[in-house]
Amino acid sequence: MPPAPPVFRFAPSPNGRLHLGHALSALTNEALARRFGGRLLLRIEDIDITRCRPEFVEGIEEDLAWLGIRFEPGHRRQSAHFDDYAGALAALRQRGLVYPCFCSRQEIRNAVGAREAATGQPWPVDPDGAPLYPGLCKRLDPDDAARRIAAGEPHVLRLDMAAAIAALRQPLRYAVFDEGDVRHSVPVAPERWGDVVLARKDVPTSYHLAVTVDDALQGVTHVVRGRDLEAATDVHVLLQHLLGLPTPLYHFHHLLLDDDGQKLAKSRDSRSLADLRAGGIGAEEIRRQLGFA
Ligand code: GLU
């Protein structure tokens, strides 16, 4: 039997229209999938029910079709698969690697401020610049926590990072591949993220958990994503090992920067592909501009 083809995916979140940075990511996936004879999936990462909207899903599909990128039919939508993430979460809870946390952002900020004042040292931040969770709820009495949950108090579920790393007993690595399929192995340091959230207050999962579970369920072998997600990959590789899931190969593409040298982002009002199209730019021109003529 011939070996199964590699599987690639582009996984945007429908919380706005796609911009040039998304086009770069989608086109890089397309180019590498073609080069390696792979399948190309589109996954809609719509767990954020407060920000994701159906019209943005339609917009994504329209923009990608306009760019001429063809995905396999049957786009997975994360919001239809909360059960899958719940299953993974239950497995981690059973191993005692997850704990409930009732802290508000303000409580975390206050605790961090108090510790900085007491020690005179800056409190460590994660690779995205957020303070590491100071562990306030980590030692809560389990009966107490259960009572608060039963009373409906909003809470997140956090990974006990130290316990998770200890459970694996070995340093983890993953492989990065390039256009020529040259691979090199890199070590992971998930501890720099602290006790990450695995289920949010408003949603029964998190980006880290959903992306890890879906890549495995969809048989993704090659993850192509921007360099802004390179550090987060450490958490994903850790979760893969904890859940007994395979680790894909990874490729991190460069990011497009705006005139101020900042990453293009929907939240910063970068021009959308829809705006560019309405302004008369053709898909071929976008491909050429991004180096995919
Ligand atoms: N959904 C994520 C985003 O739009 C990216 C998915 C991934 O590559 O992990 O930023």
PDB file of C-alpha atoms and ligand atoms in Angstrom:
ATOM      1  CA  MET A   1       0.000   0.000   0.000  1.00  0.00           C
ATOM      2  CA  PRO A   2       1.359   3.464  -0.812  1.00  0.00           C
ATOM      3  CA  PRO A   3       1.988   5.634   2.264  1.00  0.00           C
ATOM      4  CA  ALA A   4      -0.882   7.922   3.298  1.00  0.00           C
ATOM      5  CA  PRO A   5      -0.447  11.456   1.960  1.00  0.00           C
ATOM      6  CA  PRO A   6       0.579  14.167   4.434  1.00  0.00           C
ATOM      7  CA  VAL A   7      -2.229  16.302   5.837  1.00  0.00           C
ATOM      8  CA  PHE A   8      -2.053  20.110   6.097  1.00  0.00           C
ATOM      9  CA  ARG A   9      -4.612  22.520   7.523  1.00  0.00           C
ATOM     10  CA  PHE A  10      -5.361  26.212   7.545  1.00  0.00           C
ATOM     11  CA  ALA A  11      -7.237  27.091  10.745  1.00  0.00           C
ATOM     12  CA  PRO A  12      -8.521  30.667  10.934  1.00  0.00           C
ATOM     13  CA  SER A  13     -10.815  32.057  13.633  1.00  0.00           C
ATOM     14  CA  PRO A  14     -13.981  33.736  12.310  1.00  0.00           C
ATOM     15  CA  ASN A  15     -13.791  36.817  14.507  1.00  0.00           C
ATOM     16  CA  GLY A  16     -13.259  39.224  11.618  1.00  0.00           C
ATOM     17  CA  ARG A  17     -12.513  39.246   7.901  1.00  0.00           C
ATOM     18  CA  LEU A  18      -9.265  37.713   6.646  1.00  0.00           C
ATOM     19  CA  HIS A  19      -6.370  40.069   5.938  1.00  0.00           C
ATOM     20  CA  LEU A  20      -3.108  39.693   4.008  1.00  0.00           C
ATOM     21  CA  GLY A  21      -1.454  37.859   6.915  1.00  0.00           C
ATOM     22  CA  HIS A  22      -4.087  35.134   6.658  1.00  0.00           C
ATOM     23  CA  ALA A  23      -3.614  35.003   2.901  1.00  0.00           C
ATOM     24  CA  LEU A  24       0.119  34.433   3.465  1.00  0.00           C
ATOM     25  CA  SER A  25      -0.626  31.611   5.902  1.00  0.00           C
ATOM     26  CA  ALA A  26      -3.213  29.959   3.654  1.00  0.00           C
ATOM     27  CA  LEU A  27      -0.986  30.262   0.566  1.00  0.00           C
ATOM     28  CA  THR A  28       2.030  28.852   2.432  1.00  0.00           C
ATOM     29  CA  ASN A  29      -0.103  25.874   3.449  1.00  0.00           C
ATOM     30  CA  GLU A  30      -1.271  25.436  -0.127  1.00  0.00           C
ATOM     31  CA  ALA A  31       2.259  25.649  -1.554  1.00  0.00           C
ATOM     32  CA  LEU A  32       3.723  23.173   0.936  1.00  0.00           C
ATOM     33  CA  ALA A  33       0.780  20.771   0.618  1.00  0.00           C
ATOM     34  CA  ARG A  34       1.287  20.808  -3.134  1.00  0.00           C
ATOM     35  CA  ARG A  35       5.030  20.332  -2.840  1.00  0.00           C
ATOM     36  CA  PHE A  36       4.653  17.333  -0.553  1.00  0.00           C
ATOM     37  CA  GLY A  37       1.639  15.842  -2.335  1.00  0.00           C
ATOM     38  CA  GLY A  38      -0.534  16.487   0.709  1.00  0.00           C
ATOM     39  CA  ARG A  39      -4.211  16.994   1.469  1.00  0.00           C
ATOM     40  CA  LEU A  40      -5.336  20.474   2.514  1.00  0.00           C
ATOM     41  CA  LEU A  41      -8.055  20.953   5.148  1.00  0.00           C
ATOM     42  CA  LEU A  42      -9.838  24.095   6.296  1.00  0.00           C
ATOM     43  CA  ARG A  43     -10.749  24.213   9.977  1.00  0.00           C
ATOM     44  CA  ILE A  44     -12.886  26.964  11.449  1.00  0.00           C
ATOM     45  CA  GLU A  45     -11.651  27.755  14.977  1.00  0.00           C
ATOM     46  CA  ASP A  46     -14.833  29.239  16.354  1.00  0.00           C
ATOM     47  CA  ILE A  47     -14.764  28.312  20.045  1.00  0.00           C
ATOM     48  CA  ASP A  48     -14.922  31.975  21.038  1.00  0.00           C
ATOM     49  CA  ILE A  49     -18.696  32.293  21.019  1.00  0.00           C
ATOM     50  CA  THR A  50     -18.540  35.947  22.056  1.00  0.00           C
ATOM     51  CA  ARG A  51     -16.445  37.066  19.055  1.00  0.00           C
ATOM     52  CA  CYS A  52     -17.003  34.515  16.270  1.00  0.00           C
ATOM     53  CA  ARG A  53     -19.885  35.169  13.894  1.00  0.00           C
ATOM     54  CA  PRO A  54     -21.452  33.106  11.083  1.00  0.00           C
ATOM     55  CA  GLU A  55     -20.995  35.913   8.566  1.00  0.00           C
ATOM     56  CA  PHE A  56     -17.252  35.791   9.202  1.00  0.00           C
ATOM     57  CA  VAL A  57     -17.257  32.045   8.426  1.00  0.00           C
ATOM     58  CA  GLU A  58     -18.943  32.821   5.112  1.00  0.00           C
ATOM     59  CA  GLY A  59     -16.430  35.616   4.573  1.00  0.00           C
ATOM     60  CA  ILE A  60     -13.502  33.234   5.149  1.00  0.00           C
ATOM     61  CA  GLU A  61     -14.859  30.702   2.676  1.00  0.00           C
ATOM     62  CA  GLU A  62     -15.547  33.420   0.120  1.00  0.00           C
ATOM     63  CA  ASP A  63     -12.095  35.032   0.472  1.00  0.00           C
ATOM     64  CA  LEU A  64     -10.270  31.701   0.206  1.00  0.00           C
ATOM     65  CA  ALA A  65     -12.300  30.690  -2.857  1.00  0.00           C
ATOM     66  CA  TRP A  66     -11.500  34.079  -4.398  1.00  0.00           C
ATOM     67  CA  LEU A  67      -7.789  33.505  -3.732  1.00  0.00           C
ATOM     68  CA  GLY A  68      -8.240  30.231  -5.603  1.00  0.00           C
ATOM     69  CA  ILE A  69      -7.225  27.938  -2.740  1.00  0.00           C
ATOM     70  CA  ARG A  70      -9.029  24.616  -2.807  1.00  0.00           C
ATOM     71  CA  PHE A  71      -9.654  22.758   0.422  1.00  0.00           C
ATOM     72  CA  GLU A  72     -11.137  19.323   0.882  1.00  0.00           C
ATOM     73  CA  PRO A  73     -14.893  19.516   1.414  1.00  0.00           C
ATOM     74  CA  GLY A  74     -16.274  19.197   4.957  1.00  0.00           C
ATOM     75  CA  HIS A  75     -14.705  22.044   6.927  1.00  0.00           C
ATOM     76  CA  ARG A  76     -14.520  21.135  10.613  1.00  0.00           C
ATOM     77  CA  ARG A  77     -16.011  23.720  12.924  1.00  0.00           C
ATOM     78  CA  GLN A  78     -14.706  23.530  16.445  1.00  0.00           C
ATOM     79  CA  SER A  79     -17.952  24.760  18.008  1.00  0.00           C
ATOM     80  CA  ALA A  80     -19.608  21.522  16.836  1.00  0.00           C
ATOM     81  CA  HIS A  81     -17.079  19.352  18.679  1.00  0.00           C
ATOM     82  CA  PHE A  82     -17.035  20.474  22.303  1.00  0.00           C
ATOM     83  CA  ASP A  83     -17.522  16.793  23.305  1.00  0.00           C
ATOM     84  CA  ASP A  84     -14.146  15.886  21.839  1.00  0.00           C
ATOM     85  CA  TYR A  85     -12.405  18.531  23.942  1.00  0.00           C
ATOM     86  CA  ALA A  86     -14.378  17.503  27.036  1.00  0.00           C
ATOM     87  CA  GLY A  87     -13.095  13.941  26.584  1.00  0.00           C
ATOM     88  CA  ALA A  88      -9.480  15.110  26.490  1.00  0.00           C
ATOM     89  CA  LEU A  89     -10.043  17.348  29.495  1.00  0.00           C
ATOM     90  CA  ALA A  90     -11.574  14.460  31.453  1.00  0.00           C
ATOM     91  CA  ALA A  91      -8.500  12.331  30.737  1.00  0.00           C
ATOM     92  CA  LEU A  92      -6.214  15.072  32.085  1.00  0.00           C
ATOM     93  CA  ARG A  93      -8.422  15.625  35.136  1.00  0.00           C
ATOM     94  CA  GLN A  94      -8.385  11.960  35.916  1.00  0.00           C
ATOM     95  CA  ARG A  95      -4.610  12.134  36.118  1.00  0.00           C
ATOM     96  CA  GLY A  96      -4.846  15.045  38.562  1.00  0.00           C
ATOM     97  CA  LEU A  97      -3.267  17.500  36.121  1.00  0.00           C
ATOM     98  CA  VAL A  98      -6.112  20.032  36.043  1.00  0.00           C
ATOM     99  CA  TYR A  99      -7.518  22.330  38.724  1.00  0.00           C
ATOM    100  CA  PRO A 100     -10.366  24.859  38.844  1.00  0.00           C
ATOM    101  CA  CYS A 101      -9.480  28.530  39.204  1.00  0.00           C
ATOM    102  CA  PHE A 102     -11.984  31.176  40.261  1.00  0.00           C
ATOM    103  CA  CYS A 103      -9.688  34.207  39.936  1.00  0.00           C
ATOM    104  CA  SER A 104     -10.694  37.266  37.963  1.00  0.00           C
ATOM    105  CA  ARG A 105      -8.096  39.078  35.868  1.00  0.00           C
ATOM    106  CA  GLN A 106      -8.073  41.811  38.477  1.00  0.00           C
ATOM    107  CA  GLU A 107      -7.359  39.348  41.306  1.00  0.00           C
ATOM    108  CA  ILE A 108      -4.448  37.955  39.335  1.00  0.00           C
ATOM    109  CA  ARG A 109      -3.104  41.460  38.659  1.00  0.00           C
ATOM    110  CA  ASN A 110      -3.408  42.350  42.342  1.00  0.00           C
ATOM    111  CA  ALA A 111      -1.622  39.178  43.473  1.00  0.00           C
ATOM    112  CA  VAL A 112       1.181  39.752  40.986  1.00  0.00           C
ATOM    113  CA  GLY A 113       1.501  43.386  42.079  1.00  0.00           C
ATOM    114  CA  ALA A 114       1.674  42.353  45.740  1.00  0.00           C
ATOM    115  CA  ARG A 115       4.403  39.811  45.038  1.00  0.00           C
ATOM    116  CA  GLU A 116       6.417  42.281  43.014  1.00  0.00           C
ATOM    117  CA  ALA A 117       6.129  44.794  45.840  1.00  0.00           C
ATOM    118  CA  ALA A 118       7.177  42.192  48.405  1.00  0.00           C
ATOM    119  CA  THR A 119      10.184  40.873  46.487  1.00  0.00           C
ATOM    120  CA  GLY A 120      11.240  43.980  44.554  1.00  0.00           C
ATOM    121  CA  GLN A 121      11.507  41.694  41.485  1.00  0.00           C
ATOM    122  CA  PRO A 122       9.391  41.775  38.330  1.00  0.00           C
ATOM    123  CA  TRP A 123       6.939  38.865  38.168  1.00  0.00           C
ATOM    124  CA  PRO A 124       7.627  36.522  35.202  1.00  0.00           C
ATOM    125  CA  VAL A 125       5.485  36.869  32.079  1.00  0.00           C
ATOM    126  CA  ASP A 126       4.644  34.287  29.412  1.00  0.00           C
ATOM    127  CA  PRO A 127       5.831  34.583  25.773  1.00  0.00           C
ATOM    128  CA  ASP A 128       2.745  36.702  24.984  1.00  0.00           C
ATOM    129  CA  GLY A 129       3.622  39.095  27.796  1.00  0.00           C
ATOM    130  CA  ALA A 130       0.885  38.060  30.252  1.00  0.00           C
ATOM    131  CA  PRO A 131       1.903  37.445  33.875  1.00  0.00           C
ATOM    132  CA  LEU A 132       2.257  33.773  34.770  1.00  0.00           C
ATOM    133  CA  TYR A 133      -0.643  32.608  36.908  1.00  0.00           C
ATOM    134  CA  PRO A 134       0.511  33.052  40.521  1.00  0.00           C
ATOM    135  CA  GLY A 135      -1.159  29.830  41.693  1.00  0.00           C
ATOM    136  CA  LEU A 136      -3.797  31.347  43.981  1.00  0.00           C
ATOM    137  CA  CYS A 137      -6.345  28.573  43.382  1.00  0.00           C
ATOM    138  CA  LYS A 138      -3.856  25.750  43.066  1.00  0.00           C
ATOM    139  CA  ARG A 139      -4.072  24.653  46.680  1.00  0.00           C
ATOM    140  CA  LEU A 140      -7.800  25.165  47.231  1.00  0.00           C
ATOM    141  CA  ASP A 141      -9.453  22.528  49.329  1.00  0.00           C
ATOM    142  CA  PRO A 142     -11.113  20.190  46.761  1.00  0.00           C
ATOM    143  CA  ASP A 143     -14.411  20.066  48.710  1.00  0.00           C
ATOM    144  CA  ASP A 144     -14.461  23.819  48.881  1.00  0.00           C
ATOM    145  CA  ALA A 145     -13.805  24.090  45.146  1.00  0.00           C
ATOM    146  CA  ALA A 146     -16.533  21.518  44.421  1.00  0.00           C
ATOM    147  CA  ARG A 147     -19.007  23.525  46.527  1.00  0.00           C
ATOM    148  CA  ARG A 148     -18.190  26.730  44.669  1.00  0.00           C
ATOM    149  CA  ILE A 149     -18.570  24.979  41.302  1.00  0.00           C
ATOM    150  CA  ALA A 150     -21.909  23.463  42.395  1.00  0.00           C
ATOM    151  CA  ALA A 151     -23.051  26.953  43.419  1.00  0.00           C
ATOM    152  CA  GLY A 152     -22.389  28.098  39.861  1.00  0.00           C
ATOM    153  CA  GLU A 153     -19.350  30.292  40.540  1.00  0.00           C
ATOM    154  CA  PRO A 154     -17.604  31.064  37.221  1.00  0.00           C
ATOM    155  CA  HIS A 155     -14.229  29.352  36.900  1.00  0.00           C
ATOM    156  CA  VAL A 156     -11.630  28.239  34.394  1.00  0.00           C
ATOM    157  CA  LEU A 157      -9.744  24.946  34.392  1.00  0.00           C
ATOM    158  CA  ARG A 158      -5.966  25.218  34.444  1.00  0.00           C
ATOM    159  CA  LEU A 159      -3.223  22.739  33.653  1.00  0.00           C
ATOM    160  CA  ASP A 160      -0.923  22.135  36.607  1.00  0.00           C
ATOM    161  CA  MET A 161       2.194  22.740  34.524  1.00  0.00           C
ATOM    162  CA  ALA A 162       4.719  21.466  37.076  1.00  0.00           C
ATOM    163  CA  ALA A 163       2.750  18.243  37.600  1.00  0.00           C
ATOM    164  CA  ALA A 164       2.300  17.786  33.836  1.00  0.00           C
ATOM    165  CA  ILE A 165       6.017  18.140  33.153  1.00  0.00           C
ATOM    166  CA  ALA A 166       6.851  15.830  36.062  1.00  0.00           C
ATOM    167  CA  ALA A 167       4.363  13.236  34.741  1.00  0.00           C
ATOM    168  CA  LEU A 168       6.279  12.972  31.459  1.00  0.00           C
ATOM    169  CA  ARG A 169       9.676  12.500  33.110  1.00  0.00           C
ATOM    170  CA  GLN A 170      11.544  13.358  29.877  1.00  0.00           C
ATOM    171  CA  PRO A 171      12.371  16.555  28.039  1.00  0.00           C
ATOM    172  CA  LEU A 172      10.229  16.898  24.907  1.00  0.00           C
ATOM    173  CA  ARG A 173      11.221  17.873  21.392  1.00  0.00           C
ATOM    174  CA  TYR A 174       9.516  18.283  18.038  1.00  0.00           C
ATOM    175  CA  ALA A 175      10.667  18.609  14.433  1.00  0.00           C
ATOM    176  CA  VAL A 176      10.513  21.718  12.273  1.00  0.00           C
ATOM    177  CA  PHE A 177      10.498  21.180   8.484  1.00  0.00           C
ATOM    178  CA  ASP A 178      11.337  23.556   5.644  1.00  0.00           C
ATOM    179  CA  GLU A 179      10.439  23.809   1.954  1.00  0.00           C
ATOM    180  CA  GLY A 180      13.088  21.253   1.053  1.00  0.00           C
ATOM    181  CA  ASP A 181      11.843  18.843   3.752  1.00  0.00           C
ATOM    182  CA  VAL A 182      15.021  19.363   5.753  1.00  0.00           C
ATOM    183  CA  ARG A 183      14.070  18.765   9.377  1.00  0.00           C
ATOM    184  CA  HIS A 184      15.577  19.854  12.635  1.00  0.00           C
ATOM    185  CA  SER A 185      14.566  18.989  16.121  1.00  0.00           C
ATOM    186  CA  VAL A 186      13.860  21.674  18.733  1.00  0.00           C
ATOM    187  CA  PRO A 187      13.366  21.354  22.492  1.00  0.00           C
ATOM    188  CA  VAL A 188      10.186  22.613  24.142  1.00  0.00           C
ATOM    189  CA  ALA A 189       9.929  24.716  27.290  1.00  0.00           C
ATOM    190  CA  PRO A 190       6.212  24.728  28.165  1.00  0.00           C
ATOM    191  CA  GLU A 191       6.975  25.893  31.714  1.00  0.00           C
ATOM    192  CA  ARG A 192       7.402  29.421  30.330  1.00  0.00           C
ATOM    193  CA  TRP A 193       3.593  29.492  29.941  1.00  0.00           C
ATOM    194  CA  GLY A 194       2.812  28.574  33.530  1.00  0.00           C
ATOM    195  CA  ASP A 195      -0.559  27.019  34.426  1.00  0.00           C
ATOM    196  CA  VAL A 196      -2.340  27.633  31.102  1.00  0.00           C
ATOM    197  CA  VAL A 197      -6.123  27.676  30.820  1.00  0.00           C
ATOM    198  CA  LEU A 198      -7.594  24.511  29.252  1.00  0.00           C
ATOM    199  CA  ALA A 199     -11.262  25.467  29.623  1.00  0.00           C
ATOM    200  CA  ARG A 200     -12.466  29.034  29.791  1.00  0.00           C
ATOM    201  CA  LYS A 201     -15.209  30.562  31.888  1.00  0.00           C
ATOM    202  CA  ASP A 202     -17.520  30.995  28.902  1.00  0.00           C
ATOM    203  CA  VAL A 203     -16.344  28.076  26.736  1.00  0.00           C
ATOM    204  CA  PRO A 204     -15.668  24.450  27.786  1.00  0.00           C
ATOM    205  CA  THR A 205     -12.265  24.392  26.054  1.00  0.00           C
ATOM    206  CA  SER A 206      -9.403  26.700  25.087  1.00  0.00           C
ATOM    207  CA  TYR A 207      -7.375  27.400  21.961  1.00  0.00           C
ATOM    208  CA  HIS A 208      -4.499  25.173  23.182  1.00  0.00           C
ATOM    209  CA  LEU A 209      -6.696  22.178  23.946  1.00  0.00           C
ATOM    210  CA  ALA A 210      -8.945  22.423  20.873  1.00  0.00           C
ATOM    211  CA  VAL A 211      -6.079  22.860  18.419  1.00  0.00           C
ATOM    212  CA  THR A 212      -4.183  19.910  19.899  1.00  0.00           C
ATOM    213  CA  VAL A 213      -7.175  17.561  19.884  1.00  0.00           C
ATOM    214  CA  ASP A 214      -8.270  18.562  16.375  1.00  0.00           C
ATOM    215  CA  ASP A 215      -4.863  18.206  14.771  1.00  0.00           C
ATOM    216  CA  ALA A 216      -4.798  14.627  16.076  1.00  0.00           C
ATOM    217  CA  LEU A 217      -8.423  13.782  15.222  1.00  0.00           C
ATOM    218  CA  GLN A 218      -7.979  15.113  11.702  1.00  0.00           C
ATOM    219  CA  GLY A 219      -4.703  13.237  11.201  1.00  0.00           C
ATOM    220  CA  VAL A 220      -2.784  16.470  10.564  1.00  0.00           C
ATOM    221  CA  THR A 221       0.853  15.585   9.897  1.00  0.00           C
ATOM    222  CA  HIS A 222       2.185  19.043   8.903  1.00  0.00           C
ATOM    223  CA  VAL A 223       1.224  22.174  10.838  1.00  0.00           C
ATOM    224  CA  VAL A 224       2.070  25.373   8.942  1.00  0.00           C
ATOM    225  CA  ARG A 225       1.478  28.482  11.053  1.00  0.00           C
ATOM    226  CA  GLY A 226       2.970  31.919  11.686  1.00  0.00           C
ATOM    227  CA  ARG A 227       5.961  32.570  13.907  1.00  0.00           C
ATOM    228  CA  ASP A 228       3.606  34.228  16.375  1.00  0.00           C
ATOM    229  CA  LEU A 229       2.457  30.712  17.333  1.00  0.00           C
ATOM    230  CA  GLU A 230       5.912  29.185  17.634  1.00  0.00           C
ATOM    231  CA  ALA A 231       6.090  29.524  21.422  1.00  0.00           C
ATOM    232  CA  ALA A 232       2.533  28.206  21.884  1.00  0.00           C
ATOM    233  CA  THR A 233       3.593  25.038  20.082  1.00  0.00           C
ATOM    234  CA  ASP A 234       5.427  24.048  23.276  1.00  0.00           C
ATOM    235  CA  VAL A 235       2.090  23.744  25.059  1.00  0.00           C
ATOM    236  CA  HIS A 236       0.618  21.747  22.181  1.00  0.00           C
ATOM    237  CA  VAL A 237       3.509  19.273  22.150  1.00  0.00           C
ATOM    238  CA  LEU A 238       3.192  18.846  25.921  1.00  0.00           C
ATOM    239  CA  LEU A 239      -0.560  18.172  25.608  1.00  0.00           C
ATOM    240  CA  GLN A 240       0.059  15.683  22.786  1.00  0.00           C
ATOM    241  CA  HIS A 241       2.354  13.686  25.033  1.00  0.00           C
ATOM    242  CA  LEU A 242      -0.032  13.828  27.991  1.00  0.00           C
ATOM    243  CA  LEU A 243      -2.943  12.684  25.808  1.00  0.00           C
ATOM    244  CA  GLY A 244      -1.005  10.015  23.905  1.00  0.00           C
ATOM    245  CA  LEU A 245      -1.429  11.851  20.575  1.00  0.00           C
ATOM    246  CA  PRO A 246       1.123  12.017  17.754  1.00  0.00           C
ATOM    247  CA  THR A 247       3.230  15.148  17.300  1.00  0.00           C
ATOM    248  CA  PRO A 248       2.991  16.607  13.778  1.00  0.00           C
ATOM    249  CA  LEU A 249       5.882  18.289  11.987  1.00  0.00           C
ATOM    250  CA  TYR A 250       5.828  22.098  12.195  1.00  0.00           C
ATOM    251  CA  HIS A 251       6.749  24.954   9.890  1.00  0.00           C
ATOM    252  CA  PHE A 252       6.610  28.598  11.056  1.00  0.00           C
ATOM    253  CA  HIS A 253       6.252  31.172   8.309  1.00  0.00           C
ATOM    254  CA  HIS A 254       7.295  34.823   8.589  1.00  0.00           C
ATOM    255  CA  LEU A 255       4.734  37.434   9.577  1.00  0.00           C
ATOM    256  CA  LEU A 256       3.632  40.434   7.569  1.00  0.00           C
ATOM    257  CA  LEU A 257       4.250  43.663   9.413  1.00  0.00           C
ATOM    258  CA  ASP A 258       2.366  46.898   8.962  1.00  0.00           C
ATOM    259  CA  ASP A 259       4.000  50.311   8.520  1.00  0.00           C
ATOM    260  CA  ASP A 260       4.699  50.568  12.275  1.00  0.00           C
ATOM    261  CA  GLY A 261       6.475  47.217  12.291  1.00  0.00           C
ATOM    262  CA  GLN A 262       3.537  45.597  14.106  1.00  0.00           C
ATOM    263  CA  LYS A 263       2.049  42.241  13.139  1.00  0.00           C
ATOM    264  CA  LEU A 264      -1.041  42.564  10.927  1.00  0.00           C
ATOM    265  CA  ALA A 265      -4.082  41.765  12.985  1.00  0.00           C
ATOM    266  CA  LYS A 266      -7.807  42.037  12.579  1.00  0.00           C
ATOM    267  CA  SER A 267      -8.042  43.878  15.875  1.00  0.00           C
ATOM    268  CA  ARG A 268      -5.769  46.612  14.538  1.00  0.00           C
ATOM    269  CA  ASP A 269      -7.977  47.268  11.554  1.00  0.00           C
ATOM    270  CA  SER A 270      -5.614  45.983   8.887  1.00  0.00           C
ATOM    271  CA  ARG A 271      -7.172  46.105   5.452  1.00  0.00           C
ATOM    272  CA  SER A 272      -9.153  42.984   4.776  1.00  0.00           C
ATOM    273  CA  LEU A 273      -8.933  40.902   1.615  1.00  0.00           C
ATOM    274  CA  ALA A 274     -12.556  41.894   1.015  1.00  0.00           C
ATOM    275  CA  ASP A 275     -11.585  45.598   1.069  1.00  0.00           C
ATOM    276  CA  LEU A 276      -8.638  44.997  -1.236  1.00  0.00           C
ATOM    277  CA  ARG A 277     -10.887  43.070  -3.610  1.00  0.00           C
ATOM    278  CA  ALA A 278     -13.519  45.835  -3.527  1.00  0.00           C
ATOM    279  CA  GLY A 279     -10.712  48.287  -4.327  1.00  0.00           C
ATOM    280  CA  GLY A 280     -10.054  46.391  -7.549  1.00  0.00           C
ATOM    281  CA  ILE A 281      -7.029  44.222  -6.655  1.00  0.00           C
ATOM    282  CA  GLY A 282      -7.122  40.757  -8.222  1.00  0.00           C
ATOM    283  CA  ALA A 283      -6.280  37.472  -6.547  1.00  0.00           C
ATOM    284  CA  GLU A 284      -3.303  37.016  -8.875  1.00  0.00           C
ATOM    285  CA  GLU A 285      -1.907  40.342  -7.690  1.00  0.00           C
ATOM    286  CA  ILE A 286      -2.216  39.245  -4.046  1.00  0.00           C
ATOM    287  CA  ARG A 287      -0.477  35.963  -4.826  1.00  0.00           C
ATOM    288  CA  ARG A 288       2.304  37.818  -6.620  1.00  0.00           C
ATOM    289  CA  GLN A 289       2.725  40.374  -3.813  1.00  0.00           C
ATOM    290  CA  LEU A 290       3.060  37.574  -1.280  1.00  0.00           C
ATOM    291  CA  GLY A 291       5.549  35.638  -3.389  1.00  0.00           C
ATOM    292  CA  PHE A 292       3.259  32.884  -4.702  1.00  0.00           C
ATOM    293  CA  ALA A 293       2.975  33.821  -8.387  1.00  0.00           C
TER     294      ALA A 293
HETATM  295  N1  GLU B   1      -6.854  29.750  14.897  1.00  0.00           N
HETATM  296  C1  GLU B   1      -5.558  30.278  15.120  1.00  0.00           C
HETATM  297  C2  GLU B   1      -5.487  31.715  14.635  1.00  0.00           C
HETATM  298  O1  GLU B   1      -6.314  32.129  13.840  1.00  0.00           O
HETATM  299  C3  GLU B   1      -4.413  29.551  14.410  1.00  0.00           C
HETATM  300  C4  GLU B   1      -4.463  28.089  14.410  1.00  0.00           C
HETATM  301  C5  GLU B   1      -3.118  27.396  14.561  1.00  0.00           C
HETATM  302  O2  GLU B   1      -2.303  27.306  13.645  1.00  0.00           O
HETATM  303  O3  GLU B   1      -2.914  26.905  15.636  1.00  0.00           O
HETATM  304  O4  GLU B   1      -4.607  32.421  15.059  1.00  0.00           O
END
